[in-house]
Amino acid sequence: DGGITQSPKYLFRKEGQNVTLSCEQNLNHDAMYWYRQDPGQGLRLIYYSQIVNDFQKGDIAEGYSVSREKKESFPLTVTSAQKNPTAFYLCASSTPNPGVSTDTQYFGPGTRLTVL
Amino acid sequence: AQSVTQLGSHVSVSEGALVLLRCNYSSSVPPYLFWYVQYPNQGLQLLLKYTSAATLVKGINGFEAEFKKSETSFHLTKPSAHMSDAAEYFCAVSRGSGTYKYIFGTGTRLKVLA
């Protein structure tokens, strides 16, 4: 089955530690995204990547870093510089090819990060 | 700049009643519009999308939405609510093919009363 997987589902971190969230897709999508979700604030874009080895900052990139070495994978690192990292993190992907799709983003199940 | 406004962060309806979740958008170019549903501790699932074809869009689980350009609205409706519809619903706008960013509304949590 094609889809997006995120691991782990729950993650606990001590203050001052970096942590990496995994996102893998087997949909052959070119574009991938990371969102942060907080209660009452909807989804906010952290980083996105349109193609392998390229990525751009979203609206709230400070304290986060990403890499895109493979088409299938887009890991997110939450660094110790992120002041309030406790949140639900969602990964998504899409294939913006004209005539094939209309930019629909497909989401993974999410990772809930809690900083202790 | 584009924006999305969802009126009502919480909506309650009785089982069997009409569901109406409101979404208004602002866009300087013809938009693509989406409705997603999220169940607790899960990712988002696409309900339906508007891509400038038909203005009345039918989605999964009996939901539909109507694009009204004059009102800049894309409200989500379902004729008869079911208990399983209880979830959070997000409206989103994209500028169109080749553009990679969505703007999401803040969400509406739907509660269905027995």
Coordinates of N, CA and C in Angstrom, one line a residue:
Chain A
D1 N 0.8 -1.2 0.0 CA 0.0 0.0 0.0 C 0.9 1.2 0.0
G2 N 0.5 2.2 -0.8 CA 1.2 3.5 -0.8 C 0.8 4.4 0.3
G3 N 1.7 5.2 0.8 CA 1.4 6.1 1.9 C 2.6 6.7 2.5
I4 N 2.3 7.4 3.6 CA 3.3 8.2 4.3 C 3.4 7.6 5.7
T5 N 4.6 7.3 6.1 CA 4.8 6.8 7.5 C 5.6 7.8 8.3
Q6 N 5.3 8.0 9.5 CA 6.0 8.9 10.4 C 6.4 8.0 11.7
S7 N 7.6 8.2 12.1 CA 7.9 7.5 13.4 C 8.9 8.4 14.2
P8 N 8.8 8.2 15.5 CA 7.8 7.4 16.2 C 6.5 8.2 16.4
K9 N 5.5 7.5 16.9 CA 4.2 8.2 17.1 C 4.2 9.1 18.3
Y10 N 4.9 8.7 19.3 CA 5.1 9.5 20.5 C 6.6 9.6 20.8
L11 N 7.0 10.8 21.1 CA 8.4 11.1 21.4 C 8.6 12.0 22.6
F12 N 9.5 11.6 23.5 CA 9.7 12.5 24.6 C 11.2 12.9 24.6
R13 N 11.4 14.1 24.9 CA 12.7 14.7 24.9 C 13.0 15.5 26.1
K14 N 14.2 15.5 26.5 CA 14.6 16.4 27.6 C 15.0 17.8 27.0
E15 N 14.8 18.8 27.8 CA 15.3 20.1 27.3 C 16.7 20.1 27.0
G16 N 17.1 20.8 25.9 CA 18.5 20.9 25.5 C 18.9 19.8 24.5
Q17 N 18.1 18.8 24.3 CA 18.4 17.7 23.4 C 17.8 18.0 22.0
N18 N 18.6 17.6 21.0 CA 18.1 17.6 19.6 C 17.3 16.3 19.4
V19 N 16.3 16.3 18.5 CA 15.6 15.0 18.2 C 15.2 15.1 16.8
T20 N 15.2 13.9 16.1 CA 14.9 13.8 14.7 C 13.6 13.0 14.5
L21 N 12.7 13.6 13.7 CA 11.4 12.9 13.4 C 11.5 12.4 12.0
S22 N 11.1 11.2 11.8 CA 11.2 10.5 10.5 C 9.9 10.7 9.7
C23 N 10.1 10.8 8.4 CA 9.0 10.9 7.5 C 9.4 10.1 6.2
E24 N 8.7 9.1 5.8 CA 9.0 8.3 4.6 C 7.7 8.2 3.8
Q25 N 7.9 8.3 2.5 CA 6.7 8.1 1.6 C 7.1 7.2 0.4
N26 N 6.1 6.4 0.0 CA 6.3 5.5 -1.2 C 5.3 5.9 -2.2
L27 N 4.9 7.1 -2.3 CA 3.9 7.6 -3.3 C 4.6 8.1 -4.5
N28 N 5.9 8.2 -4.5 CA 6.7 8.7 -5.6 C 6.4 10.2 -5.8
H29 N 6.1 10.9 -4.7 CA 5.9 12.3 -4.8 C 7.2 13.1 -4.8
D30 N 7.1 14.2 -5.5 CA 8.3 15.1 -5.5 C 8.4 16.0 -4.3
A31 N 7.3 16.6 -3.9 CA 7.3 17.6 -2.9 C 6.9 17.0 -1.5
M32 N 7.6 17.4 -0.5 CA 7.3 17.0 0.9 C 7.3 18.2 1.8
Y33 N 6.6 18.1 2.9 CA 6.3 19.2 3.8 C 6.4 18.8 5.3
W34 N 6.7 19.7 6.1 CA 6.6 19.5 7.6 C 5.7 20.6 8.1
Y35 N 4.7 20.2 8.9 CA 3.8 21.2 9.6 C 3.9 20.9 11.1
R36 N 3.6 22.0 11.8 CA 3.5 21.9 13.3 C 2.0 22.3 13.6
Q37 N 1.4 21.5 14.5 CA 0.0 21.7 14.9 C 0.0 22.0 16.4
D38 N -0.6 23.1 16.7 CA -0.9 23.5 18.1 C -2.4 23.7 18.3
P39 N -2.9 23.4 19.4 CA -4.4 23.6 19.6 C -4.8 25.0 19.3
G40 N -5.9 25.1 18.5 CA -6.4 26.4 18.1 C -5.6 27.2 17.1
Q41 N -4.5 26.7 16.6 CA -3.7 27.4 15.7 C -3.7 26.8 14.3
G42 N -4.3 25.7 14.1 CA -4.3 25.1 12.8 C -2.9 24.5 12.5
L43 N -2.6 24.4 11.2 CA -1.3 23.9 10.8 C -0.4 25.0 10.3
R44 N 0.9 25.0 10.8 CA 1.8 26.0 10.3 C 3.0 25.3 9.7
L45 N 3.4 25.8 8.5 CA 4.4 25.2 7.7 C 5.8 25.5 8.3
I46 N 6.6 24.4 8.5 CA 8.0 24.6 9.0 C 9.0 24.6 7.9
Y47 N 9.0 23.6 7.1 CA 9.9 23.5 5.9 C 9.2 22.7 4.8
Y48 N 9.6 23.0 3.6 CA 9.1 22.2 2.5 C 10.2 21.9 1.5
S49 N 10.1 20.9 0.7 CA 11.0 20.5 -0.3 C 10.3 20.2 -1.6
Q50 N 10.7 20.8 -2.7 CA 10.1 20.5 -4.0 C 10.8 19.4 -4.7
I51 N 12.1 19.2 -4.4 CA 12.9 18.2 -5.1 C 14.0 17.7 -4.2
V52 N 14.6 16.6 -4.6 CA 15.7 16.1 -3.8 C 16.8 17.1 -3.7
N53 N 17.5 17.2 -2.6 CA 18.6 18.1 -2.3 C 18.3 19.6 -2.4
D54 N 17.0 19.9 -2.2 CA 16.6 21.3 -2.2 C 15.4 21.4 -1.2
F55 N 15.4 22.4 -0.4 CA 14.3 22.7 0.6 C 14.3 24.2 0.9
Q56 N 13.1 24.6 1.4 CA 12.9 26.0 1.7 C 12.3 26.2 3.1
K57 N 12.6 27.3 3.7 CA 11.9 27.6 5.0 C 10.5 27.9 4.8
G58 N 9.7 27.5 5.7 CA 8.3 27.8 5.8 C 8.1 29.0 6.7
D59 N 7.0 29.1 7.3 CA 6.6 30.2 8.2 C 7.3 30.2 9.5
I60 N 7.6 29.0 10.0 CA 8.2 29.0 11.4 C 9.4 28.0 11.5
A61 N 10.4 28.3 10.7 CA 11.6 27.4 10.5 C 12.6 27.5 11.7
E62 N 12.5 28.6 12.4 CA 13.5 28.8 13.5 C 13.5 27.7 14.5
G63 N 14.7 27.1 14.7 CA 14.9 26.0 15.7 C 14.7 24.6 15.1
Y64 N 14.5 24.6 13.8 CA 14.3 23.3 13.1 C 15.3 23.2 11.9
S65 N 15.6 22.0 11.5 CA 16.4 21.8 10.3 C 15.9 20.5 9.6
V66 N 16.2 20.4 8.3 CA 15.7 19.3 7.5 C 16.8 18.9 6.5
S67 N 16.6 17.7 5.9 CA 17.5 17.3 4.8 C 16.6 16.6 3.8
R68 N 17.0 16.5 2.6 CA 16.3 15.8 1.6 C 17.3 15.1 0.6
E69 N 17.9 14.1 1.1 CA 18.9 13.3 0.4 C 18.3 12.3 -0.5
K70 N 17.1 11.8 -0.2 CA 16.4 10.9 -1.0 C 14.9 11.3 -1.3
K71 N 14.4 10.9 -2.4 CA 13.0 11.4 -2.7 C 12.0 10.9 -1.7
E72 N 12.3 9.7 -1.1 CA 11.3 9.1 -0.2 C 11.3 9.7 1.2
S73 N 12.4 10.4 1.5 CA 12.6 10.7 3.0 C 12.8 12.2 3.2
F74 N 12.3 12.7 4.3 CA 12.4 14.1 4.6 C 12.4 14.2 6.1
P75 N 13.5 13.9 6.8 CA 13.5 14.0 8.2 C 13.6 15.4 8.8
L76 N 13.0 15.6 9.9 CA 13.0 16.9 10.6 C 13.7 16.8 11.9
T77 N 14.7 17.7 12.1 CA 15.4 17.7 13.4 C 14.9 19.0 14.2
V78 N 14.4 18.7 15.4 CA 14.0 19.7 16.3 C 15.2 20.0 17.2
T79 N 15.8 21.2 17.1 CA 17.0 21.5 17.8 C 16.7 22.1 19.2
S80 N 17.8 22.2 20.0 CA 17.6 22.8 21.3 C 17.3 24.3 21.2
A81 N 17.4 24.9 20.0 CA 17.1 26.3 19.8 C 15.6 26.6 19.7
Q82 N 14.9 25.5 19.5 CA 13.4 25.7 19.4 C 12.9 25.9 20.8
K83 N 12.3 27.1 21.0 CA 11.9 27.4 22.4 C 10.8 26.7 23.0
N84 N 9.8 26.3 22.1 CA 8.6 25.6 22.6 C 8.3 24.4 21.7
P85 N 9.0 23.4 21.8 CA 8.9 22.3 20.8 C 7.7 21.3 21.0
T86 N 7.1 21.4 22.1 CA 6.0 20.4 22.4 C 4.9 20.7 21.4
A87 N 4.5 19.8 20.6 CA 3.5 19.9 19.6 C 3.3 18.6 18.9
F88 N 2.3 18.7 18.0 CA 2.0 17.5 17.1 C 2.6 17.9 15.7
Y89 N 3.5 17.0 15.2 CA 4.2 17.3 13.9 C 3.6 16.4 12.8
L90 N 3.3 17.0 11.7 CA 2.7 16.3 10.6 C 3.6 16.5 9.3
C91 N 3.8 15.4 8.7 CA 4.5 15.4 7.4 C 3.5 15.2 6.3
A92 N 3.7 15.7 5.1 CA 2.8 15.6 4.0 C 3.7 15.5 2.7
S93 N 3.0 15.0 1.6 CA 3.7 15.0 0.4 C 2.7 15.3 -0.7
S94 N 3.2 15.7 -1.9 CA 2.3 16.0 -3.0 C 3.1 15.9 -4.3
T95 N 2.4 15.7 -5.4 CA 3.1 15.7 -6.7 C 2.5 16.7 -7.6
P96 N 3.1 17.9 -7.7 CA 2.5 19.0 -8.4 C 2.8 18.9 -9.9
N97 N 2.4 17.9 -10.6 CA 2.6 17.7 -12.0 C 1.3 18.1 -12.7
P98 N 1.4 19.1 -13.6 CA 0.2 19.6 -14.3 C -0.5 18.4 -15.1
G99 N -1.8 18.3 -14.9 CA -2.4 17.2 -15.6 C -2.5 15.9 -14.9
V100 N -1.7 15.8 -13.8 CA -1.7 14.6 -13.0 C -2.4 14.8 -11.7
S101 N -2.1 15.9 -11.1 CA -2.8 16.1 -9.8 C -3.1 17.6 -9.7
T102 N -3.7 18.0 -8.7 CA -4.0 19.4 -8.4 C -3.5 19.7 -7.0
D103 N -2.3 19.4 -6.8 CA -1.6 19.8 -5.6 C -2.2 19.3 -4.3
T104 N -2.9 18.2 -4.4 CA -3.4 17.6 -3.1 C -2.3 17.1 -2.3
Q105 N -2.3 17.5 -1.0 CA -1.3 17.1 -0.1 C -1.8 15.9 0.7
Y106 N -1.0 14.9 0.8 CA -1.4 13.7 1.6 C -0.6 13.7 2.9
F107 N -1.2 13.4 4.0 CA -0.6 13.5 5.3 C -0.3 12.1 5.9
G108 N 0.8 12.2 6.7 CA 1.1 11.0 7.5 C 0.3 11.1 8.8
P109 N 0.5 10.1 9.7 CA -0.3 10.0 10.9 C 0.2 10.9 12.0
G110 N 1.4 11.5 11.9 CA 1.9 12.5 12.9 C 2.7 11.9 13.9
T111 N 3.5 12.8 14.5 CA 4.4 12.4 15.7 C 4.1 13.5 16.8
R112 N 3.8 13.0 18.0 CA 3.5 13.9 19.1 C 4.8 14.0 19.9
L113 N 5.4 15.2 19.9 CA 6.6 15.4 20.6 C 6.3 16.2 21.9
T114 N 6.8 15.6 23.0 CA 6.7 16.3 24.3 C 8.1 16.5 24.9
V115 N 8.3 17.7 25.3 CA 9.6 18.1 26.0 C 9.4 18.1 27.5
L116 N 10.2 17.3 28.2 CA 10.0 17.1 29.6 C 10.8 18.1 30.4
Chain B
A1 N -2.1 38.8 -0.3 CA -1.8 37.6 0.4 C -3.0 36.8 0.6
Q2 N -2.8 35.5 0.6 CA -3.9 34.6 0.8 C -4.2 34.3 2.3
S3 N -5.5 34.1 2.6 CA -5.8 33.7 4.0 C -7.1 32.9 4.0
V4 N -7.3 32.2 5.0 CA -8.5 31.4 5.2 C -9.0 31.6 6.6
T5 N -10.3 31.8 6.7 CA -11.0 32.0 7.9 C -12.1 31.0 8.1
Q6 N -12.0 30.3 9.2 CA -13.1 29.3 9.6 C -13.8 29.9 10.8
L7 N -15.1 30.2 10.5 CA -15.9 30.8 11.6 C -16.4 29.7 12.5
G8 N -16.1 29.9 13.8 CA -16.6 28.9 14.8 C -15.5 27.9 15.0
S9 N -14.9 27.9 16.1 CA -13.8 26.9 16.5 C -14.5 25.6 16.9
H10 N -15.7 25.8 17.5 CA -16.5 24.6 17.9 C -17.9 24.7 17.4
V11 N -18.4 23.6 16.9 CA -19.8 23.5 16.4 C -20.4 22.2 16.9
S12 N -21.6 22.3 17.5 CA -22.3 21.1 18.0 C -23.6 21.0 17.2
V13 N -23.9 19.7 16.8 CA -25.1 19.4 16.1 C -25.7 18.1 16.7
S14 N -27.0 18.0 16.5 CA -27.6 16.7 17.0 C -27.4 15.7 15.9
E15 N -27.4 14.4 16.3 CA -27.3 13.4 15.3 C -28.5 13.4 14.4
G16 N -28.2 13.4 13.0 CA -29.3 13.5 12.1 C -29.5 14.9 11.6
A17 N -29.0 15.9 12.2 CA -29.2 17.3 11.8 C -28.2 17.7 10.7
L18 N -28.4 18.8 10.1 CA -27.5 19.4 9.1 C -26.2 19.8 9.7
V19 N -25.1 19.5 9.0 CA -23.8 20.0 9.4 C -23.4 21.1 8.4
L20 N -23.0 22.3 9.0 CA -22.6 23.4 8.2 C -21.3 23.9 8.9
L21 N -20.2 23.8 8.2 CA -18.9 24.4 8.7 C -18.5 25.4 7.7
R22 N -18.2 26.6 8.2 CA -17.9 27.8 7.3 C -16.5 28.0 7.1
C23 N -16.2 28.4 5.8 CA -14.8 28.7 5.4 C -14.9 29.9 4.4
N24 N -14.2 30.9 4.7 CA -14.1 32.1 3.8 C -12.6 32.2 3.5
Y25 N -12.3 32.6 2.2 CA -10.9 32.7 1.8 C -10.7 34.0 1.2
S26 N -9.4 34.4 1.1 CA -9.0 35.6 0.4 C -7.8 35.1 -0.5
S27 N -8.0 35.5 -1.8 CA -6.9 35.1 -2.7 C -7.0 36.0 -3.9
S28 N -5.8 36.4 -4.3 CA -5.7 37.4 -5.5 C -5.7 36.6 -6.8
V29 N -5.6 35.3 -6.8 CA -5.7 34.5 -8.0 C -6.7 33.4 -7.8
P30 N -7.2 32.8 -8.9 CA -8.1 31.7 -8.7 C -7.5 30.6 -7.7
P31 N -8.3 30.3 -6.7 CA -7.7 29.4 -5.7 C -8.1 27.9 -6.0
Y32 N -7.3 27.0 -5.4 CA -7.7 25.7 -5.2 C -8.1 25.6 -3.7
L33 N -9.2 25.0 -3.4 CA -9.6 24.9 -2.0 C -9.8 23.5 -1.6
F34 N -9.6 23.3 -0.3 CA -9.6 21.9 0.2 C -10.3 21.9 1.6
W35 N -10.9 20.8 1.9 CA -11.4 20.4 3.2 C -10.7 19.1 3.6
Y36 N -10.2 19.2 4.8 CA -9.6 18.0 5.4 C -10.3 17.7 6.8
V37 N -10.3 16.4 7.2 CA -10.8 16.0 8.4 C -9.7 15.3 9.2
Q38 N -9.7 15.6 10.5 CA -8.7 15.0 11.4 C -9.3 14.4 12.6
Y39 N -9.1 13.1 12.8 CA -9.6 12.4 14.0 C -8.5 12.5 15.1
P40 N -8.8 12.4 16.4 CA -7.8 12.6 17.4 C -6.5 11.8 17.2
N41 N -5.4 12.5 17.4 CA -4.1 11.9 17.3 C -3.8 11.2 15.9
Q42 N -4.5 11.7 14.9 CA -4.2 11.2 13.6 C -3.8 12.3 12.6
G43 N -3.4 11.9 11.4 CA -3.1 12.8 10.4 C -4.4 13.4 9.7
L44 N -4.2 14.2 8.7 CA -5.3 14.8 8.0 C -5.7 13.9 6.8
Q45 N -7.0 13.8 6.6 CA -7.5 13.0 5.5 C -8.3 14.0 4.6
L46 N -8.1 13.9 3.3 CA -8.8 14.8 2.4 C -10.2 14.4 2.3
L47 N -11.1 15.4 2.5 CA -12.6 15.2 2.3 C -13.0 15.5 0.9
L48 N -12.5 16.7 0.4 CA -12.9 17.1 -1.0 C -12.0 18.3 -1.4
K49 N -12.1 18.6 -2.7 CA -11.3 19.7 -3.1 C -12.0 20.4 -4.3
Y50 N -11.8 21.7 -4.4 CA -12.3 22.5 -5.5 C -11.1 22.9 -6.4
T51 N -11.2 22.6 -7.7 CA -10.1 22.9 -8.6 C -10.6 23.6 -9.9
S52 N -11.7 24.4 -9.7 CA -12.2 25.2 -10.8 C -13.0 24.5 -11.8
A53 N -13.4 23.3 -11.6 CA -14.3 22.5 -12.5 C -15.7 22.8 -12.0
A54 N -16.4 22.0 -11.3 CA -17.7 22.2 -10.8 C -17.7 23.0 -9.5
T55 N -18.6 23.9 -9.3 CA -18.6 24.7 -8.1 C -19.2 23.9 -6.9
L56 N -20.0 22.9 -7.2 CA -20.5 22.1 -6.1 C -19.6 20.8 -6.1
V57 N -18.9 20.6 -5.1 CA -18.0 19.5 -5.0 C -18.5 18.4 -4.0
K58 N -18.5 17.2 -4.4 CA -18.9 16.1 -3.5 C -17.7 15.4 -3.1
G59 N -17.7 15.1 -1.8 CA -16.5 14.4 -1.2 C -16.9 13.0 -0.6
I60 N -16.0 12.6 0.3 CA -16.3 11.3 0.9 C -17.2 11.5 2.2
N61 N -17.7 10.4 2.6 CA -18.6 10.4 3.8 C -19.8 11.2 3.7
G62 N -20.3 11.5 2.5 CA -21.5 12.3 2.4 C -21.4 13.8 2.5
F63 N -20.1 14.3 2.6 CA -19.9 15.7 2.6 C -19.8 16.4 1.2
E64 N -20.2 17.6 1.2 CA -20.1 18.4 0.0 C -19.8 19.8 0.3
A65 N -19.3 20.6 -0.7 CA -19.0 22.0 -0.4 C -19.3 22.8 -1.7
E66 N -19.7 24.0 -1.6 CA -20.0 24.8 -2.7 C -19.1 26.0 -2.8
F67 N -18.4 26.2 -3.9 CA -17.5 27.3 -4.1 C -18.4 28.5 -4.6
K68 N -18.4 29.6 -3.8 CA -19.1 30.8 -4.2 C -18.1 32.0 -4.3
K69 N -17.8 32.3 -5.5 CA -16.8 33.3 -5.8 C -17.2 34.7 -5.2
S70 N -18.5 35.0 -5.4 CA -19.0 36.3 -5.0 C -19.0 36.5 -3.5
E71 N -19.0 35.4 -2.8 CA -19.0 35.4 -1.3 C -17.6 35.0 -0.8
T72 N -16.7 34.7 -1.7 CA -15.4 34.1 -1.3 C -15.6 33.0 -0.2
S73 N -16.5 32.1 -0.4 CA -16.8 31.1 0.6 C -16.6 29.7 0.0
F74 N -16.4 28.8 0.9 CA -16.3 27.4 0.5 C -16.8 26.5 1.7
H75 N -18.1 26.7 2.0 CA -18.6 26.1 3.2 C -18.9 24.6 3.0
L76 N -18.6 23.8 4.1 CA -18.8 22.4 4.0 C -20.1 22.0 4.6
T77 N -20.8 21.1 4.0 CA -22.1 20.7 4.5 C -22.3 19.1 4.4
K78 N -23.2 18.7 5.3 CA -23.6 17.3 5.2 C -25.1 17.3 5.7
P79 N -26.0 16.6 5.0 CA -27.4 16.7 5.3 C -27.8 16.1 6.7
S80 N -27.1 15.1 7.0 CA -27.5 14.4 8.3 C -26.2 13.9 9.0
A81 N -26.0 14.5 10.2 CA -24.8 14.2 10.9 C -24.9 12.8 11.6
H82 N -23.7 12.2 11.6 CA -23.6 10.9 12.2 C -22.5 11.0 13.3
M83 N -22.7 10.2 14.3 CA -21.7 10.2 15.5 C -20.3 10.1 15.0
S84 N -20.0 9.4 13.9 CA -18.7 9.2 13.5 C -18.1 10.4 12.8
D85 N -18.9 11.5 12.6 CA -18.5 12.7 12.0 C -17.7 13.6 13.0
A86 N -17.8 13.3 14.3 CA -17.2 14.1 15.3 C -15.7 14.0 15.0
A87 N -15.1 15.2 14.8 CA -13.7 15.3 14.4 C -13.4 16.8 14.3
E88 N -12.1 17.1 13.9 CA -11.8 18.5 13.6 C -11.6 18.6 12.1
Y89 N -12.1 19.7 11.6 CA -12.2 20.0 10.1 C -11.4 21.2 9.8
F90 N -10.5 21.1 8.8 CA -9.7 22.2 8.3 C -10.0 22.5 6.9
C91 N -10.1 23.8 6.6 CA -10.2 24.4 5.3 C -8.8 24.9 4.9
A92 N -8.4 24.7 3.6 CA -7.1 25.2 3.2 C -7.2 25.7 1.8
V93 N -6.3 26.6 1.5 CA -6.3 27.2 0.1 C -4.9 27.1 -0.4
S94 N -4.8 26.8 -1.7 CA -3.5 26.8 -2.4 C -3.7 27.7 -3.7
R95 N -2.6 28.2 -4.1 CA -2.6 29.1 -5.2 C -2.7 28.4 -6.5
G96 N -2.5 27.1 -6.5 CA -2.7 26.3 -7.8 C -1.5 25.5 -8.2
S97 N -1.6 24.8 -9.2 CA -0.6 23.9 -9.7 C 0.7 24.5 -9.8
G98 N 1.7 23.8 -9.3 CA 3.1 24.4 -9.3 C 3.4 25.2 -8.1
T99 N 2.4 25.5 -7.3 CA 2.7 26.2 -6.0 C 2.5 25.2 -4.9
Y100 N 3.5 25.2 -4.0 CA 3.6 24.1 -3.1 C 3.0 24.4 -1.7
K101 N 2.5 25.6 -1.5 CA 2.1 25.9 -0.1 C 0.6 26.1 0.0
Y102 N 0.1 25.5 1.1 CA -1.2 25.7 1.5 C -1.3 26.7 2.7
I103 N -2.4 27.4 2.7 CA -2.7 28.2 3.9 C -3.9 27.5 4.6
F104 N -3.7 27.1 5.9 CA -4.8 26.4 6.6 C -5.5 27.3 7.5
G105 N -6.8 27.1 7.6 CA -7.6 27.7 8.6 C -7.3 27.1 10.0
T106 N -7.8 27.7 11.0 CA -7.5 27.3 12.4 C -8.3 26.1 12.9
G107 N -9.2 25.6 12.0 CA -9.9 24.4 12.3 C -11.3 24.6 13.0
T108 N -12.2 23.7 12.8 CA -13.5 23.7 13.5 C -13.7 22.3 14.1
R109 N -13.9 22.3 15.4 CA -14.1 21.0 16.0 C -15.6 20.7 16.0
L110 N -16.0 19.6 15.4 CA -17.4 19.3 15.3 C -17.8 18.2 16.4
K111 N -18.8 18.5 17.1 CA -19.3 17.6 18.2 C -20.7 17.2 17.7
V112 N -21.0 15.9 17.8 CA -22.3 15.4 17.4 C -23.0 14.8 18.6
L113 N -24.1 15.4 18.9 CA -24.9 15.0 20.1 C -25.9 13.9 19.8
A114 N -25.9 12.9 20.7 CA -26.9 11.8 20.6 C -28.3 12.2 20.8

